[in-house]
Amino acid sequence: MPNRPSKKPVDPWLKLVGDNLRTARKAAGLTQEKLAELADLAPRTIQKIEAGRITILITTLRRIRKVLGCPYQSLLGDK
């Protein structure tokens, strides 16, 4: 049986951004699917960002921020 590659550890900063996004999304009363629709993104992209599994592009962050109506700092900064 071949060895499956282990998952890469989550970067603490990406985890923080994902946690902040999840908090802001829930505060806005949006599902991942609805946020993705409004930001013109794939739902899987939102899922991966919230899980801290992908690096977020500034253009993606801008789309999300505009939908949520929150400042960049609330998504990027420490809680």
N, CA, C and O of each residue as an XYZ file, in Angstrom:
316
protein
N       0.849     -1.177      0.000
C       0.000      0.000      0.000
C       0.896      1.242      0.000
O       1.755      1.370      0.873
N       0.716      2.167     -0.965
C       1.577      3.358     -1.010
C       1.299      4.296      0.163
O       0.178      4.406      0.659
N       2.358      4.958      0.577
C       2.206      5.946      1.650
C       1.478      7.166      1.122
O       1.779      7.665      0.038
N       0.512      7.643      1.904
C      -0.185      8.873      1.542
C       0.623     10.036      2.080
O       1.111      9.982      3.209
N       0.770     11.091      1.285
C       1.509     12.248      1.805
C       0.773     12.857      2.991
O      -0.452     12.977      2.985
N       1.531     13.235      3.995
C       0.899     13.850      5.159
C       0.492     15.280      4.822
O       1.079     15.927      3.954
N      -0.528     15.753      5.531
C      -0.977     17.124      5.303
C       0.079     18.093      5.791
O       0.721     17.884      6.821
N       0.240     19.145      5.036
C       1.161     20.196      5.419
C       0.632     20.907      6.655
O      -0.569     21.163      6.750
N       1.513     21.233      7.614
C       1.019     21.965      8.790
C       0.448     23.321      8.382
O       0.919     23.954      7.436
N      -0.558     23.743      9.103
C      -1.191     25.026      8.814
C      -0.324     26.154      9.371
O       0.104     26.117     10.524
N      -0.078     27.150      8.531
C       0.676     28.329      8.950
C      -0.166     29.103      9.960
O      -1.344     29.349      9.702
N       0.402     29.496     11.104
C      -0.377     30.202     12.129
C      -1.044     31.488     11.620
O      -2.157     31.809     12.038
N      -0.383     32.217     10.734
C      -0.971     33.451     10.225
C      -2.165     33.145      9.327
O      -3.187     33.826      9.396
N      -2.036     32.113      8.478
C      -3.162     31.740      7.621
C      -4.333     31.240      8.464
O      -5.492     31.492      8.132
N      -4.033     30.538      9.544
C      -5.083     30.085     10.464
C      -5.789     31.283     11.095
O      -7.014     31.286     11.213
N      -5.029     32.296     11.500
C      -5.605     33.508     12.084
C      -6.534     34.203     11.094
O      -7.646     34.590     11.453
N      -6.084     34.364      9.851
C      -6.912     34.997      8.817
C      -8.188     34.178      8.605
O      -9.278     34.738      8.492
N      -8.050     32.866      8.552
C      -9.221     32.004      8.383
C     -10.203     32.124      9.531
O     -11.414     32.191      9.324
N      -9.668     32.152     10.745
C     -10.533     32.307     11.923
C     -11.242     33.659     11.913
O     -12.430     33.749     12.223
N     -10.501     34.711     11.554
C     -11.092     36.050     11.490
C     -12.180     36.121     10.421
O     -13.228     36.734     10.625
N     -11.920     35.486      9.282
C     -12.912     35.466      8.203
C     -14.169     34.732      8.667
O     -15.281     35.214      8.451
N     -14.005     33.586      9.295
C     -15.154     32.816      9.771
C     -15.986     33.646     10.755
O     -17.214     33.671     10.675
N     -15.313     34.315     11.668
C     -16.001     35.144     12.658
C     -16.789     36.266     11.980
O     -17.952     36.499     12.309
N     -16.150     36.957     11.034
C     -16.806     38.067     10.325
C     -17.961     37.569      9.471
O     -19.009     38.212      9.400
N     -17.774     36.431      8.825
C     -18.826     35.865      7.975
C     -20.050     35.495      8.809
O     -21.183     35.802      8.438
N     -19.811     34.840      9.924
C     -20.930     34.443     10.790
C     -21.623     35.664     11.392
O     -22.846     35.684     11.526
N     -20.838     36.687     11.757
C     -21.427     37.918     12.302
C     -22.318     38.594     11.263
O     -23.300     39.249     11.612
N     -21.974     38.433      9.987
C     -22.775     39.005      8.905
C     -23.966     38.118      8.555
O     -24.801     38.493      7.732
N     -24.045     36.945      9.177
C     -25.165     36.041      8.923
C     -25.088     35.338      7.579
O     -26.118     35.007      6.991
N     -23.874     35.108      7.089
C     -23.701     34.483      5.781
C     -23.138     33.075      5.902
O     -22.329     32.786      6.783
N     -23.578     32.210      5.008
C     -22.964     30.898      4.884
C     -21.714     31.038      4.009
O     -21.515     32.062      3.354
N     -20.896     30.017      4.007
C     -19.737     30.035      3.111
C     -20.195     30.142      1.665
O     -19.587     30.851      0.864
N     -21.253     29.446      1.341
C     -21.761     29.450     -0.036
C     -22.273     30.828     -0.444
O     -22.019     31.278     -1.562
N     -22.991     31.499      0.452
C     -23.534     32.820      0.131
C     -22.409     33.843      0.013
O     -22.423     34.674     -0.895
N     -21.438     33.793      0.918
C     -20.294     34.702      0.821
C     -19.566     34.487     -0.495
O     -19.203     35.448     -1.175
N     -19.355     33.240     -0.851
C     -18.677     32.935     -2.114
C     -19.458     33.500     -3.298
O     -18.875     34.092     -4.207
N     -20.763     33.319     -3.285
C     -21.608     33.839     -4.368
C     -21.498     35.357     -4.467
O     -21.298     35.899     -5.554
N     -21.630     36.035     -3.340
C     -21.593     37.504     -3.342
C     -20.218     38.061     -3.701
O     -20.115     39.152     -4.261
N     -19.158     37.310     -3.379
C     -17.791     37.756     -3.677
C     -17.298     37.216     -5.020
O     -16.152     37.453     -5.401
N     -18.155     36.498     -5.731
C     -17.818     35.892     -7.016
C     -16.600     34.973     -6.886
O     -15.642     35.064     -7.654
N     -16.670     34.086     -5.891
C     -15.618     33.109     -5.635
C     -16.249     31.728     -5.553
O     -17.465     31.601     -5.407
N     -15.434     30.712     -5.646
C     -15.918     29.347     -5.468
C     -16.099     29.078     -3.974
O     -15.277     29.511     -3.167
N     -17.155     28.376     -3.601
C     -17.335     28.045     -2.183
C     -16.120     27.327     -1.597
O     -15.778     27.541     -0.434
N     -15.480     26.497     -2.373
C     -14.293     25.773     -1.905
C     -13.175     26.744     -1.528
O     -12.394     26.462     -0.620
N     -13.091     27.875     -2.211
C     -12.079     28.878     -1.875
C     -12.315     29.415     -0.468
O     -11.377     29.531      0.321
N     -13.550     29.739     -0.158
C     -13.875     30.222      1.192
C     -13.554     29.146      2.216
O     -12.987     29.441      3.268
N     -13.909     27.907      1.923
C     -13.634     26.796      2.835
C     -12.139     26.661      3.103
O     -11.724     26.489      4.249
N     -11.336     26.737      2.052
C      -9.887     26.590      2.204
C      -9.270     27.760      2.965
O      -8.351     27.568      3.761
N      -9.766     28.962      2.726
C      -9.249     30.133      3.455
C      -9.567     29.988      4.936
O      -8.699     30.184      5.787
N     -10.810     29.644      5.238
C     -11.207     29.506      6.642
C     -10.439     28.391      7.346
O     -10.215     28.458      8.554
N     -10.041     27.379      6.604
C      -9.271     26.273      7.181
C      -7.782     26.611      7.283
O      -7.006     25.856      7.869
N      -7.388     27.759      6.703
C      -5.978     28.145      6.729
C      -5.122     27.321      5.793
O      -3.918     27.182      6.009
N      -5.730     26.775      4.757
C      -5.032     25.868      3.851
C      -4.493     26.529      2.582
O      -3.705     25.918      1.860
N      -4.902     27.758      2.303
C      -4.366     28.434      1.113
C      -3.987     29.869      1.460
O      -4.556     30.487      2.359
N      -3.029     30.364      0.734
C      -2.646     31.764      0.856
C      -3.670     32.597      0.099
O      -4.000     32.300     -1.049
N      -4.159     33.620      0.735
C      -5.200     34.448      0.131
C      -4.568     35.586     -0.677
O      -3.672     36.282     -0.198
N      -5.045     35.758     -1.889
C      -4.586     36.861     -2.723
C      -5.234     38.160     -2.245
O      -6.350     38.145     -1.726
N      -4.554     39.250     -2.416
C      -5.093     40.548     -1.988
C      -6.380     40.866     -2.751
O      -7.287     41.486     -2.194
N      -6.471     40.455     -3.999
C      -7.697     40.707     -4.764
C      -8.870     39.899     -4.206
O     -10.007     40.369     -4.202
N      -8.590     38.696     -3.742
C      -9.621     37.869     -3.120
C     -10.040     38.479     -1.789
O     -11.228     38.558     -1.478
N      -9.061     38.907     -1.012
C      -9.345     39.552      0.265
C     -10.204     40.800      0.051
O     -11.127     41.062      0.822
N      -9.905     41.551     -0.974
C     -10.671     42.769     -1.273
C     -12.132     42.429     -1.571
O     -13.039     43.100     -1.078
N     -12.362     41.385     -2.377
C     -13.736     40.980     -2.697
C     -14.503     40.595     -1.436
O     -15.649     40.999     -1.236
N     -13.843     39.804     -0.591
C     -14.476     39.341      0.644
C     -14.761     40.514      1.570
O     -15.846     40.612      2.142
N     -13.794     41.394      1.714
C     -13.931     42.553      2.601
C     -15.087     43.443      2.157
O     -15.838     43.949      2.991
N     -15.229     43.632      0.864
C     -16.318     44.477      0.355
C     -17.680     43.868      0.677
O     -18.609     44.588      1.043
N     -17.803     42.560      0.545
C     -19.076     41.899      0.851
C     -19.373     41.994      2.340
O     -20.506     42.273      2.733
N     -18.363     41.763      3.168
C     -18.569     41.771      4.617
C     -18.654     43.179      5.191
O     -19.164     43.369      6.295
N     -18.157     44.169      4.448
C     -18.194     45.548      4.917
C     -17.333     45.788      6.138
O     -17.678     46.590      7.006
N     -16.224     45.098      6.201
C     -15.331     45.245      7.355
C     -13.957     45.738      6.895
O     -13.603     45.578      5.727
N     -13.184     46.335      7.802
C     -11.854     46.785      7.421
C     -10.893     45.600      7.255
O     -11.097     44.531      7.830
N      -9.856     45.814      6.464
C      -8.852     44.777      6.251
C      -8.281     44.295      7.583
O      -8.062     43.099      7.772
N      -8.043     45.219      8.497
C      -7.411     44.894      9.768
C      -8.210     43.842     10.542
O      -7.631     43.006     11.235
N      -9.518     43.885     10.425
C     -10.319     42.901     11.161
C     -10.120     41.491     10.622
O     -10.323     40.517     11.348
N      -9.726     41.370      9.361
C      -9.454     40.057      8.781
C      -7.996     39.647      8.971
O      -7.695     38.462      9.119
N      -7.100     40.620      8.966
C      -5.676     40.311      9.008
C      -5.056     40.364     10.390
O      -4.051     39.704     10.650
N      -5.656     41.154     11.282
C      -5.018     41.410     12.560
C      -5.326     40.386     13.627
O      -6.179     39.514     13.466
N      -4.602     40.523     14.718
C      -4.834     39.681     15.885
C      -6.178     40.010     16.479
O      -6.671     41.133     16.375
N      -6.752     39.026     17.092
C      -8.058     39.210     17.723
C      -7.903     39.982     19.011
O      -8.891     40.243     19.697
